[in-house]
XYZ file of C-alpha atoms in Angstrom:
591
model
C -84.148 -9.112 -21.792
C -84.007 -7.265 -24.952
C -84.859 -3.743 -25.339
C -88.436 -4.290 -26.763
C -88.990 -6.747 -24.311
C -88.295 -4.241 -21.687
C -90.460 -1.903 -23.378
C -93.039 -4.502 -23.400
C -93.542 -5.250 -19.819
C -92.451 -2.124 -18.116
C -94.423 0.268 -20.560
C -97.209 -1.761 -20.465
C -97.292 -2.017 -16.843
C -97.042 2.115 -16.816
C -99.746 2.264 -19.559
C -101.788 0.279 -17.343
C -101.029 2.276 -14.511
C -99.710 -0.651 -12.443
C -96.579 1.500 -11.726
C -95.249 4.991 -12.605
C -92.537 6.273 -15.127
C -90.404 7.305 -12.108
C -90.781 3.865 -10.627
C -89.672 1.989 -13.930
C -86.614 3.984 -14.601
C -85.608 3.186 -10.585
C -86.493 -0.437 -11.278
C -84.367 -0.358 -14.671
C -81.149 1.219 -12.888
C -81.662 -1.230 -10.088
C -81.722 -4.162 -12.507
C -78.598 -2.850 -14.356
C -76.841 -3.219 -11.076
C -78.059 -6.583 -9.713
C -78.767 -8.190 -13.192
C -81.904 -9.319 -12.201
C -85.090 -9.691 -13.939
C -87.320 -6.898 -14.159
C -90.474 -8.467 -12.761
C -88.508 -9.621 -9.782
C -87.005 -6.203 -9.663
C -90.556 -4.538 -9.593
C -91.684 -7.360 -6.917
C -88.411 -6.921 -4.908
C -89.140 -2.558 -4.585
C -92.555 -3.485 -3.715
C -93.633 -1.512 -6.676
C -96.243 -4.461 -7.832
C -97.498 -7.165 -5.897
C -97.444 -11.004 -6.988
C -100.898 -10.979 -7.715
C -100.970 -7.833 -9.795
C -98.185 -8.972 -12.029
C -99.739 -12.426 -12.250
C -102.813 -10.893 -13.773
C -101.182 -8.814 -15.863
C -99.094 -11.514 -17.416
C -102.103 -13.579 -17.922
C -104.514 -11.289 -18.962
C -102.643 -9.018 -21.126
C -99.738 -10.652 -22.504
C -101.477 -14.583 -22.545
C -99.002 -16.200 -20.369
C -100.489 -19.518 -18.803
C -100.774 -19.667 -15.079
C -98.901 -22.951 -13.450
C -100.246 -23.635 -9.979
C -97.435 -25.710 -9.027
C -99.378 -27.336 -6.146
C -101.308 -29.125 -9.208
C -97.993 -30.501 -10.587
C -96.366 -33.598 -9.831
C -92.870 -32.610 -10.668
C -90.124 -34.892 -11.369
C -86.835 -33.856 -9.400
C -84.800 -35.197 -12.266
C -86.306 -32.857 -14.561
C -85.817 -29.964 -11.841
C -82.377 -30.466 -11.577
C -81.817 -30.123 -15.240
C -81.545 -26.471 -14.354
C -78.419 -25.995 -12.583
C -79.532 -24.556 -8.863
C -77.706 -21.306 -9.263
C -79.705 -20.269 -12.665
C -82.941 -21.774 -10.551
C -82.111 -19.009 -7.529
C -80.685 -16.055 -9.258
C -83.458 -15.981 -12.099
C -86.441 -17.961 -10.030
C -87.342 -20.107 -12.330
C -88.496 -24.373 -11.602
C -88.900 -26.747 -14.744
C -91.933 -28.766 -14.626
C -91.622 -31.093 -17.186
C -89.840 -32.109 -20.227
C -91.495 -33.886 -23.398
C -90.049 -34.817 -26.899
C -87.159 -32.171 -26.257
C -89.629 -29.417 -24.622
C -89.563 -28.050 -21.451
C -91.954 -26.201 -19.569
C -90.722 -24.305 -17.021
C -92.610 -21.721 -14.400
C -90.836 -17.929 -13.686
C -91.984 -15.221 -12.706
C -91.096 -13.386 -15.226
C -91.582 -14.979 -18.578
C -90.287 -12.027 -20.663
C -86.479 -12.630 -20.106
C -85.265 -13.628 -23.378
C -81.747 -13.794 -21.839
C -83.108 -16.621 -19.355
C -85.147 -18.406 -22.009
C -81.934 -18.586 -24.127
C -79.644 -19.486 -21.114
C -82.177 -22.467 -20.310
C -82.487 -23.584 -23.861
C -78.767 -23.822 -24.306
C -78.266 -25.676 -20.662
C -81.054 -28.062 -20.852
C -80.512 -28.536 -24.830
C -84.237 -28.358 -25.144
C -87.204 -26.033 -26.363
C -88.200 -24.220 -23.415
C -92.143 -23.367 -22.819
C -92.302 -20.427 -20.256
C -95.375 -20.462 -17.863
C -96.004 -17.860 -15.222
C -96.075 -18.369 -11.254
C -95.763 -16.388 -7.986
C -92.625 -15.852 -6.140
C -93.722 -17.687 -3.547
C -95.073 -20.918 -5.242
C -91.402 -20.690 -7.058
C -89.498 -20.252 -3.944
C -91.367 -23.162 -2.043
C -90.352 -25.402 -4.975
C -86.791 -24.441 -4.927
C -86.779 -25.161 -1.235
C -88.462 -28.668 -1.581
C -86.144 -29.924 -4.840
C -82.615 -27.752 -4.065
C -83.428 -27.888 -0.297
C -82.375 -24.532 1.007
C -84.713 -21.453 1.796
C -84.714 -18.651 -0.820
C -85.483 -15.112 -0.419
C -88.776 -13.443 -1.288
C -89.910 -10.288 -2.558
C -89.168 -7.298 -0.052
C -86.576 -8.799 1.900
C -83.314 -6.842 2.336
C -81.124 -7.087 -0.546
C -80.467 -9.109 -3.923
C -80.350 -13.108 -3.810
C -79.969 -13.064 -0.224
C -80.321 -16.686 1.367
C -81.415 -16.766 5.161
C -79.398 -19.124 7.050
C -81.222 -21.824 9.257
C -81.241 -22.383 13.017
C -80.401 -25.657 13.657
C -77.238 -26.038 15.409
C -74.178 -28.244 14.434
C -74.728 -30.437 17.432
C -78.096 -31.378 16.429
C -78.470 -35.285 16.400
C -80.322 -35.863 13.344
C -78.261 -33.394 11.247
C -74.958 -35.368 12.633
C -76.980 -38.879 12.117
C -77.682 -37.597 8.322
C -74.341 -36.266 7.221
C -72.803 -39.661 8.636
C -75.138 -41.594 6.505
C -74.436 -39.026 3.631
C -70.912 -39.707 3.759
C -71.118 -43.450 3.647
C -73.350 -43.122 0.616
C -70.753 -40.552 -0.698
C -68.122 -42.891 -0.878
C -69.582 -44.893 -3.284
C -70.374 -41.997 -5.600
C -66.948 -41.659 -7.278
C -64.704 -38.582 -7.544
C -64.511 -38.212 -3.685
C -61.161 -39.877 -3.189
C -57.596 -37.906 -1.995
C -57.774 -35.951 -5.343
C -60.666 -34.132 -4.078
C -62.477 -34.151 -7.473
C -65.910 -32.512 -7.959
C -69.218 -34.611 -7.364
C -71.673 -34.906 -9.730
C -74.237 -33.270 -7.846
C -77.062 -34.916 -10.041
C -76.365 -38.200 -8.241
C -76.855 -37.121 -4.696
C -80.439 -37.251 -3.982
C -82.490 -34.158 -2.748
C -82.511 -34.959 1.089
C -78.794 -35.711 1.405
C -78.116 -32.548 -0.814
C -80.073 -30.748 2.123
C -77.884 -31.981 4.922
C -74.603 -30.681 2.916
C -76.727 -27.643 2.463
C -77.698 -27.357 5.930
C -73.628 -28.190 7.092
C -72.523 -25.328 4.611
C -75.180 -22.917 6.343
C -74.456 -23.835 9.817
C -70.533 -23.927 9.375
C -70.966 -20.189 8.196
C -73.817 -19.095 10.826
C -71.377 -20.214 13.477
C -68.295 -18.281 12.323
C -70.364 -15.071 12.308
C -72.130 -15.860 15.853
C -68.153 -15.990 16.548
C -67.080 -12.943 15.249
C -64.877 -14.487 12.776
C -63.374 -12.663 9.745
C -62.712 -16.125 7.576
C -63.302 -19.649 7.341
C -61.082 -21.722 5.512
C -62.406 -25.000 4.633
C -59.008 -27.247 3.663
C -58.348 -30.436 1.794
C -56.031 -32.828 3.776
C -55.069 -36.489 3.389
C -57.526 -38.400 5.087
C -59.827 -35.378 6.713
C -61.611 -31.900 5.355
C -60.779 -29.330 8.273
C -62.267 -26.012 8.857
C -60.748 -23.123 10.772
C -62.082 -19.704 11.738
C -60.050 -16.635 12.210
C -60.918 -15.281 15.127
C -59.110 -12.196 16.776
C -56.852 -12.418 13.956
C -55.394 -15.967 14.426
C -56.868 -19.319 12.978
C -58.192 -21.877 15.056
C -59.698 -25.337 14.308
C -63.119 -25.925 14.871
C -64.241 -28.791 12.368
C -62.676 -31.690 11.223
C -64.697 -34.038 8.854
C -63.956 -37.204 7.041
C -62.534 -36.936 3.257
C -65.855 -38.031 1.820
C -67.335 -34.324 2.600
C -64.941 -32.246 0.968
C -65.812 -32.726 -2.738
C -69.722 -32.253 -1.880
C -68.861 -29.161 0.796
C -66.711 -27.306 -1.949
C -69.194 -27.978 -4.863
C -71.993 -26.247 -2.422
C -69.693 -23.413 -1.675
C -69.118 -22.943 -5.285
C -72.868 -23.168 -5.813
C -73.388 -20.324 -3.653
C -71.140 -18.195 -4.708
C -71.949 -18.780 -8.219
C -68.837 -20.245 -9.633
C -68.005 -23.289 -12.166
C -67.953 -26.134 -9.960
C -66.495 -28.324 -12.869
C -63.397 -25.997 -12.897
C -60.655 -26.763 -9.972
C -57.882 -26.403 -11.863
C -57.554 -22.643 -11.677
C -58.592 -20.127 -8.781
C -62.046 -18.817 -8.772
C -63.232 -15.771 -7.012
C -67.058 -15.227 -6.151
C -69.383 -13.636 -3.884
C -72.575 -14.796 -1.743
C -75.013 -12.494 0.221
C -76.725 -14.074 3.063
C -79.296 -12.748 5.809
C -78.698 -14.370 9.455
C -81.184 -12.658 11.966
C -82.540 -9.719 9.797
C -78.254 -8.877 9.121
C -77.532 -8.529 5.462
C -73.912 -10.213 5.249
C -71.651 -10.444 2.363
C -68.864 -13.528 1.865
C -66.142 -12.826 -0.271
C -65.009 -16.300 -1.664
C -61.818 -17.532 -2.980
C -61.067 -20.993 -4.187
C -57.818 -22.216 -4.870
C -56.490 -25.663 -6.210
C -53.891 -27.722 -3.998
C -52.197 -30.930 -3.868
C -54.473 -32.102 -2.125
C -57.621 -30.534 -3.486
C -59.467 -27.511 -3.659
C -59.320 -24.707 -0.579
C -61.646 -22.541 0.124
C -61.453 -19.156 2.126
C -64.513 -17.045 2.742
C -64.130 -13.283 4.051
C -67.221 -12.762 6.155
C -68.283 -8.832 5.759
C -71.006 -8.286 8.045
C -72.865 -4.979 6.861
C -74.555 -4.028 9.754
C -71.890 -4.804 11.942
C -71.449 -1.918 14.972
C -68.513 0.121 13.910
C -66.307 1.592 16.359
C -65.757 5.242 17.574
C -62.472 6.423 17.455
C -62.562 6.555 21.444
C -63.129 2.578 21.100
C -60.066 1.664 19.211
C -57.735 1.522 22.071
C -55.772 4.491 21.151
C -53.730 5.768 23.860
C -55.175 9.152 24.854
C -51.928 11.421 23.517
C -52.207 9.717 20.492
C -55.963 10.088 20.103
C -55.660 13.565 20.881
C -53.358 14.203 18.237
C -55.236 12.432 16.078
C -58.193 14.205 16.395
C -55.875 17.585 15.951
C -55.490 16.141 12.581
C -58.851 15.506 11.811
C -59.905 19.060 12.361
C -57.258 20.020 9.643
C -59.083 21.303 6.365
C -56.787 19.702 3.666
C -53.962 17.286 3.582
C -53.500 13.625 3.184
C -53.905 11.141 6.460
C -52.206 7.831 5.929
C -53.056 4.762 7.793
C -50.461 2.296 7.242
C -50.148 -1.669 8.515
C -50.382 -4.987 7.070
C -53.824 -6.592 5.879
C -55.937 -7.324 9.303
C -54.510 -4.977 11.244
C -57.839 -2.521 11.465
C -56.872 -0.022 8.938
C -60.308 0.375 7.471
C -61.796 0.543 10.737
C -59.753 3.471 11.760
C -60.344 5.423 8.411
C -64.341 4.443 8.893
C -64.354 5.706 12.573
C -62.268 8.982 11.151
C -64.975 9.453 8.594
C -67.788 9.134 11.498
C -65.972 11.630 13.627
C -66.240 14.262 11.119
C -69.421 13.540 9.548
C -71.706 16.656 9.317
C -74.454 17.268 6.892
C -72.201 21.075 5.678
C -69.538 18.812 4.362
C -69.513 16.245 0.995
C -67.460 13.038 2.004
C -66.851 10.721 -0.761
C -65.314 7.406 -0.907
C -63.528 4.789 -3.304
C -62.715 1.252 -1.901
C -62.319 -2.081 -2.729
C -64.600 -3.376 -1.657
C -67.143 -1.335 0.572
C -66.981 -3.274 3.715
C -69.444 -1.571 5.887
C -72.118 1.088 5.187
C -71.842 4.549 6.634
C -75.169 6.550 6.712
C -74.709 9.892 5.332
C -71.326 9.289 2.953
C -71.359 8.920 -0.401
C -69.228 5.688 -0.655
C -68.074 4.050 -4.023
C -66.613 0.533 -4.864
C -63.775 -0.022 -7.811
C -64.815 -2.263 -10.634
C -61.326 -3.145 -12.516
C -63.426 -5.045 -15.113
C -65.153 -2.134 -16.217
C -62.042 0.182 -15.763
C -63.211 2.035 -12.690
C -59.723 1.769 -10.738
C -58.816 3.963 -7.612
C -56.946 6.290 -9.985
C -60.098 7.129 -12.507
C -62.429 6.944 -9.835
C -60.245 9.701 -7.428
C -60.218 11.962 -10.846
C -64.149 11.514 -10.886
C -64.569 12.146 -6.854
C -62.622 15.437 -7.609
C -65.554 16.614 -9.986
C -68.053 15.494 -7.170
C -67.672 19.054 -5.239
C -65.896 16.786 -2.343
C -64.878 18.299 1.117
C -63.259 14.988 2.285
C -61.924 11.999 0.159
C -61.286 8.553 1.284
C -59.060 6.245 -1.058
C -59.268 2.561 0.317
C -55.552 2.193 -0.510
C -52.772 3.939 -2.420
C -51.508 1.266 -5.125
C -49.803 2.936 -7.424
C -47.837 6.155 -8.674
C -51.614 7.139 -10.567
C -53.316 6.943 -7.127
C -50.659 8.436 -4.989
C -50.397 11.620 -7.670
C -53.849 12.660 -7.614
C -54.303 12.147 -4.016
C -51.783 14.465 -3.091
C -52.678 16.505 -5.913
C -56.291 16.867 -4.205
C -54.830 17.562 -0.789
C -52.853 20.273 -2.218
C -55.882 21.650 -3.752
C -58.093 22.197 -0.306
C -59.253 18.460 0.326
C -58.706 16.393 3.368
C -57.980 12.725 2.099
C -57.647 9.459 4.171
C -55.838 6.657 2.524
C -53.938 3.291 3.588
C -50.476 1.821 2.298
C -49.063 -1.367 3.413
C -46.086 -0.404 5.270
C -44.606 -1.524 8.199
C -43.707 1.324 10.257
C -44.742 4.961 10.005
C -41.578 6.504 8.627
C -41.311 3.434 5.838
C -44.610 5.222 4.115
C -42.365 8.053 3.413
C -39.899 6.686 1.651
C -42.570 3.723 -0.117
C -44.479 7.126 -1.625
C -41.118 8.324 -3.021
C -40.254 4.736 -4.329
C -43.673 5.279 -6.182
C -41.933 8.127 -8.010
C -43.788 10.850 -6.180
C -41.728 13.682 -5.731
C -40.324 14.030 -2.418
C -41.296 17.866 -2.142
C -44.788 16.753 -2.978
C -44.747 13.890 0.013
C -43.728 16.696 2.154
C -46.212 19.739 1.116
C -49.168 17.083 1.462
C -48.889 14.243 4.165
C -49.877 15.761 7.298
C -49.851 12.496 9.641
C -49.160 8.907 9.451
C -50.520 6.376 11.570
C -49.058 3.029 12.075
C -51.000 0.453 13.789
C -51.586 -3.384 14.733
C -54.095 -5.387 16.221
C -53.514 -7.166 19.609
C -55.655 -9.699 21.266
C -56.986 -8.608 24.595
C -56.314 -10.752 27.909
C -60.036 -12.908 28.624
C -60.935 -11.173 31.554
C -62.753 -14.508 33.161
C -59.464 -16.264 32.928
C -56.920 -13.731 33.670
C -54.047 -14.187 36.250
C -50.416 -12.475 36.561
C -47.619 -13.806 35.248
C -44.007 -12.951 35.983
C -41.884 -13.084 32.992
C -38.479 -14.070 32.748
C -35.103 -11.587 32.470
C -34.743 -12.526 29.105
C -38.119 -11.599 27.952
C -38.280 -8.262 29.880
C -34.122 -7.761 28.405
C -35.341 -8.954 24.926
C -38.455 -6.589 24.291
C -37.422 -3.720 27.011
C -40.327 -4.373 29.257
C -40.184 -1.558 32.319
C -41.142 -4.257 34.626
C -40.068 -3.825 38.342
C -41.237 -7.159 40.690
C -43.827 -5.725 43.108
C -44.355 -2.457 41.694
C -45.657 -3.399 38.373
C -47.995 -6.397 37.674
C -47.791 -8.491 33.972
C -50.763 -10.753 33.316
C -52.153 -13.370 30.538
C -55.464 -15.507 30.012
C -55.144 -18.945 31.293
C -57.800 -20.220 29.040
C -61.646 -20.886 29.745
C -64.717 -21.878 27.848
C -65.315 -17.881 27.344
C -62.451 -17.645 25.210
C -62.466 -21.316 23.573
C -59.001 -21.891 25.709
C -57.132 -19.223 24.080
C -56.533 -16.614 26.579
C -57.740 -14.016 24.890
C -61.123 -12.158 23.934
C -61.542 -9.513 21.575
C -58.771 -7.065 20.046
C -57.139 -3.271 20.688
C -54.965 -1.230 18.492
C -51.265 -0.435 19.529
C -50.178 2.899 17.077
C -47.297 4.968 16.453
C -48.477 8.846 15.006
C -45.651 10.547 13.183
C -46.965 14.132 12.725
C -44.388 15.601 10.138
C -42.700 19.068 11.920
C -40.192 21.282 9.919
C -37.548 19.243 10.619
C -39.116 15.899 9.344
C -40.147 17.691 6.439
C -36.667 18.566 5.475
C -35.627 14.938 5.721
C -38.122 14.031 3.425
C -37.211 16.296 0.854
C -33.468 15.253 1.127
C -34.634 12.034 0.661
C -33.447 10.846 4.265
C -33.225 7.066 5.175
C -36.596 5.612 7.096
C -34.215 5.536 10.104
C -33.692 9.196 9.773
C -37.044 10.466 9.494
C -38.090 7.975 12.848
C -35.379 9.046 14.909
C -36.447 12.960 14.328
C -39.938 12.106 15.129
C -39.252 9.827 18.237
C -37.397 13.170 19.414
C -40.654 14.976 19.177
C -42.383 12.393 21.465
C -43.641 9.633 19.257
C -44.028 6.272 20.597
C -42.718 3.046 18.514
C -45.633 0.259 18.144
C -43.429 -1.720 20.383
C -43.459 1.106 23.242
C -46.967 1.831 22.565
C -47.829 -2.170 22.670
C -45.386 -2.374 25.968
C -47.402 0.089 27.212
C -50.511 -2.048 27.196
C -48.917 -5.003 28.466
C -48.156 -2.821 31.796
C -51.692 -2.108 32.087
C -52.974 -5.405 32.051
C -54.745 -5.078 28.237
C -52.466 -7.664 26.501
C -49.584 -10.085 26.720
C -46.210 -9.333 26.418
C -46.322 -12.384 23.733
C -48.956 -10.472 21.709
C -46.642 -7.224 21.527
C -43.333 -9.019 20.492
C -45.843 -10.963 17.741
C -47.005 -7.763 16.067
C -44.210 -5.326 16.303
C -40.296 -5.304 14.814
C -37.382 -6.640 16.935
C -35.364 -3.292 16.301
C -38.109 -1.009 17.890
C -37.020 0.837 20.865
């Protein structure tokens, strides 16, 4: 919408005393963040009712009202507007006559939308005004999915239906669709995109339901990622649960193109582009929970692969005491949290629980008397009482730049999602040396290796020694399922290679046999194993002298630090996890 039109709608509403200037400024600021129309934004913020906006647009601005119940709408005309545009901008095509298309919309003053529609449909657009409810009902009828209504939590949310994957009617409908899709072309081994305009509304509904149900099942099973992958003769779906991929569904190859196209439509990606990777985002609602899906596509030899990372913003966050840290490790870590300044680093590979540890730490120290500011990529969970920011590289908002800005926000505690380069490391260290408590993460294999990694980034060793007050390396190991837990006698070779302090008859080791409760994996849930390095004077001297990581590690072990392997083996003897799990996630050379 142009500046003049924004003023026309917004200021005219203010002049009519339908909204206040404060509400208008809030709505305009919100609109800049979401890219929604101003009319929809005002409805979503509950500053206006549908009827008030409808009467205003009709009586004051002269737009005709379209009662969609009185229209006989041609599905072919509806589909001239791509589904993602119809959903995002809340519009529906009604009819097309001699190059002119009549479109019902909530905000007929949105010039950006009008220009977009004219370009997309190659038609002159005649806008009519209708209510959000009527437009959403029409979108549901013709595009086959339920969209959000004003006042729903979040922008552009798509509530998931509750039909089960084992619904006989849905299964039959999808099987029928699979047969039809074979004749549409473009659904062969190359995984080409199907022309969605050639698929009937009812068949599209089946695919929409299928994708929704895959996502819903993944959320309910606490999966962190969904993988939809092409194969020679089938399309398979796998969930990452407790850190491990599990195949949950295998479907005919005929489903592939339509399913992937549906995922791309939901993420507002280009469904015709399959030669290069794409990244997008989907916002969903399930049981009144706001859920983000970070969507990534990748072209493979057999077709496009889609991975969706699930971020449940209302997920219950763990406290530090719930992470599974050993009592002495937790006590030492709590001492670090009480420090007024310095850097605390949490390290490990992707998926090792670093962000959860940082969030739990912030929750622990959160207090109305201190200002906590974060810069993350992305903000995975929203923490009340904490000022969270998210980087935006396209806009030039990077970790280093954002961190410099944070220092002008009078912070007491700062969390940097990840130290990736020298600039970020330098600013973080300077912040710690000037009286701030800084939390961050690094991708290193162990705690001692973090020091050498910072020095490799060209950070001066004396700055590392002066600023870093604690480094915790961690991994997540799967917990033995309580329902099928049974004793296990390890072989002599396993005991010797792992250095497990096992004594037959005196100590016990367990594993999970596998049952329905754990999907026959033998595991249910995960816990943390960790090694905590707290630098003493001798370790600081090693750092300044650029000593190898092995020397720093040996010195830390003299001070009582347990390695990841040692901490894991202690949990094996406690019956928490298995020997195989500890061996899988910890290095062979750990003592």
